[in-house]
Amino acid sequence: MGATTVTAIPVPTKASAKSGIWSWITTVDHKRIGILYFWTSFCFFLVGGLEALLVRTQLIVPENDFLTADFYNQMFTMHAVTMVFLALMPLTAAFFNYVVPLQIGARDVAFPRLNALSYWIYLLGGLFSTVPIFFGQFPNAGWFAYANLTTPQFSTGLNIDFYVLGLQVLGISSIISSINFIVTILNLRAPGMRLMRMPIFTWMTLITAVLIATAMAVLTIAVTELMFDRFFGTNFYNVAKGGDPVLWQHLFWMFGHPEVYILILPIFGMISEVLPTFARKPLFGYNVMVFSGILIGWLGWGVWSHHMFATGLGPIADAFFAMGTMLIAIPTGIKIFNWLATLWGGSIRFTTAMLFGTAFIVTFTIGGLSGVMHAVAPADLQQTDTYFVVAHIHYVFFGGTVMGLWAGIYYWFPKMFGRLLDEKLGVVHFWLTFIGMNLTFFPMHFLGLHGMPRRTFTYADGLGFNGMNMLATIGSYLIGAATLLFAYNLIRSVRRGRLAGNNPWGAATLEWQTSSPPPEYNFAEIPVVRSRMPLWEDDPVLKAGIPHGRHQEDTGAVTLAGQDVSELEYPDDESKMSAHDLGIHLPPPSIYPIVLALCITIFFSGFMIHWGVAVAAAFATALTIFAMAFEPGHSGH
């Protein structure tokens, strides 16, 4: 059985030595855009964490007046909005951008300038959503923004306007980014990389991208209707004029429940890369893991109304959505058992990435079990709007998404920056985080069962809530300390960390074949793939467990650009030729993505300033799109 072969496709003679702020503003390189996503979303994560600490500080003792009631409403609303839309989703997008093209052996994404555009729209949309803090106008109706709290009658300030317009801007970024990755994964895979040979992280990225494109479209419809209600006097959600507030709930949760899987499926992919690497075993049940991910994405679209049992949908609807919700536990449980089977009998190395990866299995499972409890409609009616739900969602999003993201960062940081994160600091970071999150969120189960309502500004003494709230707040401070230590480790290791080399973990997938960090063109030679774990093929111990594919690929009869690989010849001299001479297209830098993003953001801001601003920005947007379409250097490819 031959090892994965490489065709000596010539490469550009010199890697890009671009530097300076301007090179970052105009870059269309997926790796640089991934790094921009990484640092930006991590900064927003710190902002969201600060908002959470303010909320927890307010609740540390009964009848506290640390925050005003109105500012408390703004803080718990923006904590969720920041974490969901500005921190966690974009952090996963950072890895989509940086890792996926490398994992599939591509030189870039399918639409590099569209990729840059999605980042700049995200950044400007994030700033637009955060600016209201400076004049006390943060959104204040919860991240779900139920009608009719959001109608002009009950929300007279600019708070909800920022919510509506901010989500419009951010939604554009998410949709175009997801379309870009669907096209990239389906069309730019290396020769021999069939769908069932794709790394599991790439598979989960593909499923997530489909979910984002479809779910964000529904949210866009919902907030557009709300925008028309607030700015143009329509009555989609105005009960007094015949509107239906339950319509908002249906539309919001048709986005909101798939959003849970948008945030967790990429983490499933990350964990499925980390565990096999540090257990030195192929992922157990690869095919089943892929199909269970598809099934989770599919079922996730059909259970939105379990968030609405308390609205009185009726026994038939309740029964349907309860059963659908329970069904999701099956593919999710399959993944958990497959991760455990992957670890079983492995030669495990407990690096920091592995610590976070194994802890993820425990904490996410706790969140999953309490989620199944919500599928039981009578139990859900008791738990709705209590701290039990807060505990559940944080065991999923922090115990699942955040713990998995930290595992992914420790795992891929060496590839992104060429240096290793400090492992000693990493272990301290892990234990502070693990203890802090359980101390914060586990007592919330009991608070909820004892009847403490969520989103409450304060609580009276003598209700039995004092001790659990004190523990939860102390735990949140531990998480804060751990996160600051992590931030220090990140900044320090970018310049002073130990050099990583190409493949410091001995991992199996293609991104570890190239240098760390990779050159602008990713691979000096286009890899030709014959198995799911090409870098483990030469390992005689692991080779027996690596699944191989069709006979013609095993015998080397692989085609590249219509030619048999064995017939391609590339003299050494050709490898010294420029990318242009060899027809290798590396897209040029462009200023248009940031200009177009600015025009789009001003367009939506114009609804709050003056209609003339919106019209002028719409005209500028159209001109920029036209200029971008005919930008020199693009039409030839």
XYZ file of C-alpha atoms in Angstrom, residues 8-398:
391
model
C 5.594 18.325 -7.996
C 3.369 21.232 -8.875
C 5.663 24.272 -9.142
C 5.287 26.937 -6.539
C 5.836 30.682 -6.484
C 9.504 31.515 -6.169
C 9.072 33.622 -3.102
C 6.520 33.725 -0.392
C 4.873 36.993 0.349
C 6.796 39.192 2.714
C 3.920 41.585 3.123
C 3.814 43.515 6.320
C 2.340 46.664 7.745
C -1.184 47.740 8.540
C -2.092 48.366 4.897
C -1.257 44.778 3.977
C -3.681 43.581 6.654
C -6.420 45.980 5.513
C -6.203 44.824 1.911
C -5.383 41.165 2.471
C -7.498 38.434 0.893
C -5.308 35.585 2.189
C -7.514 33.149 4.095
C -4.845 32.663 6.762
C -4.501 36.357 7.518
C -8.275 36.749 7.542
C -8.431 33.822 9.949
C -5.963 35.577 12.246
C -8.002 38.801 12.030
C -11.109 36.831 12.990
C -9.173 35.194 15.823
C -7.922 38.344 17.552
C -11.103 40.344 16.935
C -13.430 37.681 18.281
C -11.159 37.028 21.250
C -11.358 40.743 22.129
C -15.150 40.545 21.909
C -14.975 37.431 24.121
C -13.224 39.536 26.766
C -15.947 42.201 26.423
C -18.676 39.566 26.785
C -16.882 38.128 29.806
C -16.716 41.563 31.439
C -20.458 41.954 30.904
C -21.010 38.573 32.589
C -18.845 39.565 35.561
C -20.926 42.725 36.041
C -24.096 40.624 36.027
C -22.666 38.122 38.503
C -21.348 40.880 40.773
C -24.832 42.378 40.919
C -26.190 38.994 42.075
C -23.470 38.134 44.591
C -25.661 39.251 47.519
C -29.409 39.855 47.842
C -30.888 43.288 47.267
C -27.639 44.574 45.797
C -27.523 48.009 44.129
C -24.203 47.618 42.296
C -26.031 48.096 38.956
C -29.263 49.869 38.184
C -32.105 47.716 36.942
C -31.958 49.253 33.463
C -28.188 48.807 33.131
C -28.545 45.215 34.370
C -31.052 44.556 31.570
C -28.593 45.962 29.056
C -25.719 43.886 30.458
C -27.440 40.478 30.392
C -28.804 41.219 26.917
C -25.452 42.289 25.507
C -23.615 39.449 27.255
C -25.636 36.974 25.171
C -25.502 39.027 21.963
C -21.755 39.567 22.308
C -20.966 35.954 23.082
C -23.203 34.422 20.406
C -22.742 36.817 17.470
C -19.439 38.573 18.159
C -17.282 36.059 20.022
C -18.128 32.353 19.684
C -19.424 32.219 16.097
C -16.503 34.312 14.781
C -13.995 32.276 16.827
C -15.152 29.162 15.022
C -15.014 31.166 11.775
C -11.364 31.926 12.533
C -10.614 28.211 12.324
C -12.848 27.751 9.273
C -10.730 30.380 7.552
C -7.320 29.265 8.687
C -7.617 25.490 8.854
C -10.164 24.271 6.291
C -8.327 25.317 3.082
C -5.175 23.705 4.497
C -7.016 20.532 5.473
C -8.434 20.054 1.977
C -5.180 20.937 0.213
C -6.410 24.204 -1.351
C -4.445 27.395 -1.919
C -7.283 29.610 -0.669
C -11.047 29.758 -0.349
C -13.236 29.895 -3.459
C -13.959 33.646 -3.165
C -11.057 35.345 -1.353
C -12.375 38.921 -1.598
C -15.807 37.808 -0.447
C -14.005 36.231 2.485
C -12.348 39.559 3.326
C -15.690 41.322 2.919
C -17.358 39.012 5.455
C -14.644 39.824 8.009
C -14.886 43.606 7.590
C -18.684 43.518 7.764
C -18.391 41.456 10.950
C -15.919 43.914 12.503
C -17.944 47.014 11.632
C -21.202 45.317 12.657
C -19.611 44.361 15.954
C -18.441 47.923 16.593
C -21.886 49.238 15.629
C -23.474 46.890 18.180
C -20.976 47.807 20.913
C -20.860 51.595 20.528
C -24.208 52.163 22.342
C -22.497 51.427 25.669
C -20.937 54.898 25.551
C -24.334 56.571 25.789
C -26.300 53.937 27.720
C -28.317 52.623 24.763
C -27.385 48.926 24.699
C -30.211 46.576 23.656
C -32.170 45.660 26.776
C -34.885 43.129 25.889
C -32.857 39.909 26.041
C -31.013 38.370 23.101
C -34.313 36.816 21.935
C -36.006 40.285 21.923
C -39.523 38.944 22.267
C -42.338 40.943 20.743
C -44.048 43.021 21.965
C -41.242 44.267 24.248
C -39.560 45.497 21.082
C -42.422 47.487 19.589
C -42.100 51.285 19.615
C -44.827 51.440 22.266
C -42.767 49.543 24.869
C -39.250 50.393 23.708
C -39.005 54.091 22.919
C -35.219 54.537 22.965
C -32.577 53.525 20.474
C -31.744 50.285 22.320
C -33.743 47.937 20.084
C -32.816 49.924 16.964
C -29.167 49.039 17.605
C -30.194 45.395 18.103
C -32.181 45.231 14.860
C -29.710 47.042 12.636
C -26.661 45.389 14.223
C -28.061 41.926 13.504
C -28.851 42.948 9.931
C -25.210 43.850 9.358
C -23.831 40.776 11.130
C -26.254 38.495 9.292
C -24.855 39.569 5.920
C -21.374 38.653 7.086
C -22.435 35.200 8.281
C -24.409 34.319 5.136
C -21.760 35.251 2.592
C -19.075 33.551 4.663
C -21.074 30.319 4.880
C -21.751 30.269 1.134
C -18.044 30.774 0.532
C -17.125 27.748 2.637
C -19.789 25.512 1.104
C -18.386 26.253 -2.361
C -14.792 25.918 -1.147
C -15.252 22.524 0.465
C -17.296 21.086 -2.392
C -15.024 22.325 -5.188
C -11.446 22.903 -4.015
C -10.491 19.616 -2.382
C -7.135 18.098 -3.274
C -7.060 15.245 -5.807
C -8.110 12.015 -4.150
C -9.887 13.696 -1.248
C -13.344 12.295 -1.672
C -16.076 13.459 0.682
C -15.578 10.466 2.961
C -11.858 11.217 3.170
C -12.337 14.761 4.398
C -11.063 15.528 7.889
C -13.910 15.470 10.364
C -13.429 19.182 11.192
C -13.971 20.047 7.534
C -17.103 17.884 7.507
C -18.514 19.689 10.548
C -17.614 23.026 8.944
C -19.594 22.075 5.835
C -22.668 21.104 7.876
C -22.355 24.263 9.965
C -22.071 26.444 6.872
C -25.326 24.989 5.509
C -27.004 25.660 8.854
C -25.709 29.253 8.960
C -26.835 30.040 5.415
C -30.355 28.770 6.053
C -30.870 29.799 9.694
C -29.479 33.323 9.329
C -31.830 33.843 6.400
C -34.786 33.227 8.734
C -33.381 35.633 11.341
C -32.905 38.224 8.613
C -36.594 37.957 7.736
C -37.578 38.321 11.398
C -35.436 41.399 12.081
C -36.373 42.977 8.737
C -40.031 42.775 9.730
C -39.140 44.264 13.119
C -37.154 46.989 11.383
C -40.197 47.847 9.264
C -42.370 47.908 12.392
C -40.014 50.346 14.121
C -39.014 52.605 11.217
C -41.901 52.470 8.748
C -44.971 51.847 10.923
C -45.887 48.334 9.771
C -47.535 45.961 12.228
C -46.038 42.494 11.898
C -45.767 42.123 15.688
C -48.138 44.841 16.917
C -51.068 43.107 18.621
C -53.164 46.296 18.723
C -53.041 46.466 14.924
C -53.580 42.747 14.282
C -49.938 41.649 14.434
C -48.815 38.392 16.009
C -46.031 38.376 18.640
C -45.880 34.561 18.480
C -44.775 34.933 14.847
C -41.569 36.538 16.166
C -41.010 33.596 18.519
C -41.419 31.086 15.695
C -39.039 32.972 13.399
C -36.505 33.681 16.138
C -36.327 30.097 17.378
C -36.260 28.720 13.825
C -32.931 30.519 13.827
C -32.188 30.173 17.535
C -32.218 26.410 17.832
C -30.065 25.695 14.761
C -27.786 28.364 16.243
C -27.046 25.948 19.098
C -25.681 23.478 16.549
C -23.936 26.247 14.629
C -21.971 26.812 17.816
C -21.400 23.185 18.775
C -20.893 21.248 15.504
C -17.550 22.947 14.738
C -16.470 21.999 18.242
C -17.417 18.382 17.565
C -15.042 18.609 14.620
C -12.241 20.122 16.697
C -12.569 17.490 19.409
C -12.597 14.787 16.752
C -9.218 16.074 15.543
C -7.674 16.561 19.012
C -8.603 13.206 20.598
C -7.209 10.910 17.853
C -3.988 12.939 17.656
C -3.210 12.702 21.357
C -4.536 9.150 21.724
C -2.490 8.048 18.687
C -5.516 6.227 17.302
C -7.735 6.856 14.292
C -11.117 8.328 15.137
C -13.479 5.502 16.066
C -16.441 5.213 13.685
C -15.557 7.986 11.214
C -18.511 7.226 8.931
C -20.979 7.194 11.791
C -19.524 10.446 13.138
C -20.101 12.108 9.765
C -23.672 10.879 9.384
C -24.548 11.666 13.003
C -23.342 15.237 12.385
C -25.582 15.475 9.313
C -28.499 14.054 11.311
C -27.948 16.558 14.143
C -28.006 19.398 11.622
C -31.158 18.029 9.987
C -33.057 17.387 13.229
C -31.879 20.722 14.629
C -34.077 22.404 12.060
C -37.230 20.680 13.247
C -37.374 21.229 16.991
C -37.503 25.005 17.411
C -40.834 24.998 19.205
C -39.501 23.209 22.270
C -38.425 26.732 23.244
C -42.116 27.680 23.102
C -43.901 25.046 25.181
C -44.995 27.782 27.601
C -46.829 29.672 24.835
C -49.557 27.006 24.758
C -49.079 25.436 21.325
C -51.333 22.504 22.201
C -50.745 18.802 22.969
C -50.139 17.656 19.364
C -47.498 20.302 18.673
C -45.916 19.743 22.092
C -45.739 15.985 21.523
C -44.221 16.384 18.041
C -41.496 18.785 19.124
C -40.806 16.840 22.338
C -40.164 13.636 20.361
C -38.035 15.476 17.829
C -35.926 16.936 20.594
C -35.413 13.542 22.198
C -34.314 12.091 18.851
C -31.359 14.514 18.722
C -29.943 12.774 21.790
C -29.292 9.668 19.643
C -26.722 11.082 17.158
C -25.238 13.221 19.925
C -24.843 10.171 22.143
C -23.221 8.310 19.242
C -20.553 10.996 19.049
C -19.867 10.851 22.780
C -19.483 7.053 22.763
C -17.264 7.221 19.666
C -14.975 9.750 21.374
C -14.727 7.428 24.386
C -14.005 4.482 22.089
C -11.294 6.546 20.410
C -9.627 7.076 23.773
C -10.006 3.440 24.800
C -6.663 1.663 24.515
C -4.937 4.750 23.111
C -1.465 6.000 23.968
C -2.760 9.180 25.531
C -0.693 12.336 25.961
C -2.349 14.841 28.278
C -1.295 18.084 26.656
C -3.366 21.177 27.435
C -5.377 20.654 24.250
C -6.114 17.083 25.362
C -7.109 18.226 28.861
C -9.658 20.638 27.400
C -10.759 18.006 24.886
C -11.454 15.299 27.471
C -13.052 17.774 29.901
C -15.322 18.860 27.059
C -16.794 15.356 26.900
C -17.782 15.569 30.570
C -19.120 19.121 30.693
C -20.921 18.967 27.361
C -22.571 15.694 28.348
C -23.949 17.348 31.501
C -25.406 20.127 29.335
C -26.812 17.583 26.921
C -28.535 15.599 29.663
C -30.253 18.706 31.068
C -31.258 19.519 27.486
C -33.079 16.217 27.159
C -34.955 17.159 30.355
C -36.295 20.224 28.495
C -37.713 17.904 25.851
C -40.260 16.725 28.416
C -42.919 19.381 28.044
C -44.334 19.217 31.608
C -40.820 19.450 33.092
C -39.961 22.263 30.704
C -42.972 24.246 31.910
C -41.514 24.113 35.420
C -37.992 25.024 34.296
C -38.809 27.768 31.790
C -37.462 31.178 32.761
C -35.624 29.798 35.779
C -31.895 29.539 36.416
C -32.082 25.855 35.488
C -32.199 26.969 31.860
C -29.244 29.288 32.462
C -27.278 26.339 33.845
C -28.209 24.164 30.854
C -27.299 26.700 28.182
C -23.961 27.512 29.824
C -22.996 23.851 30.143
C -23.624 23.633 26.387
C -22.024 26.928 25.346
C -19.234 27.190 27.932
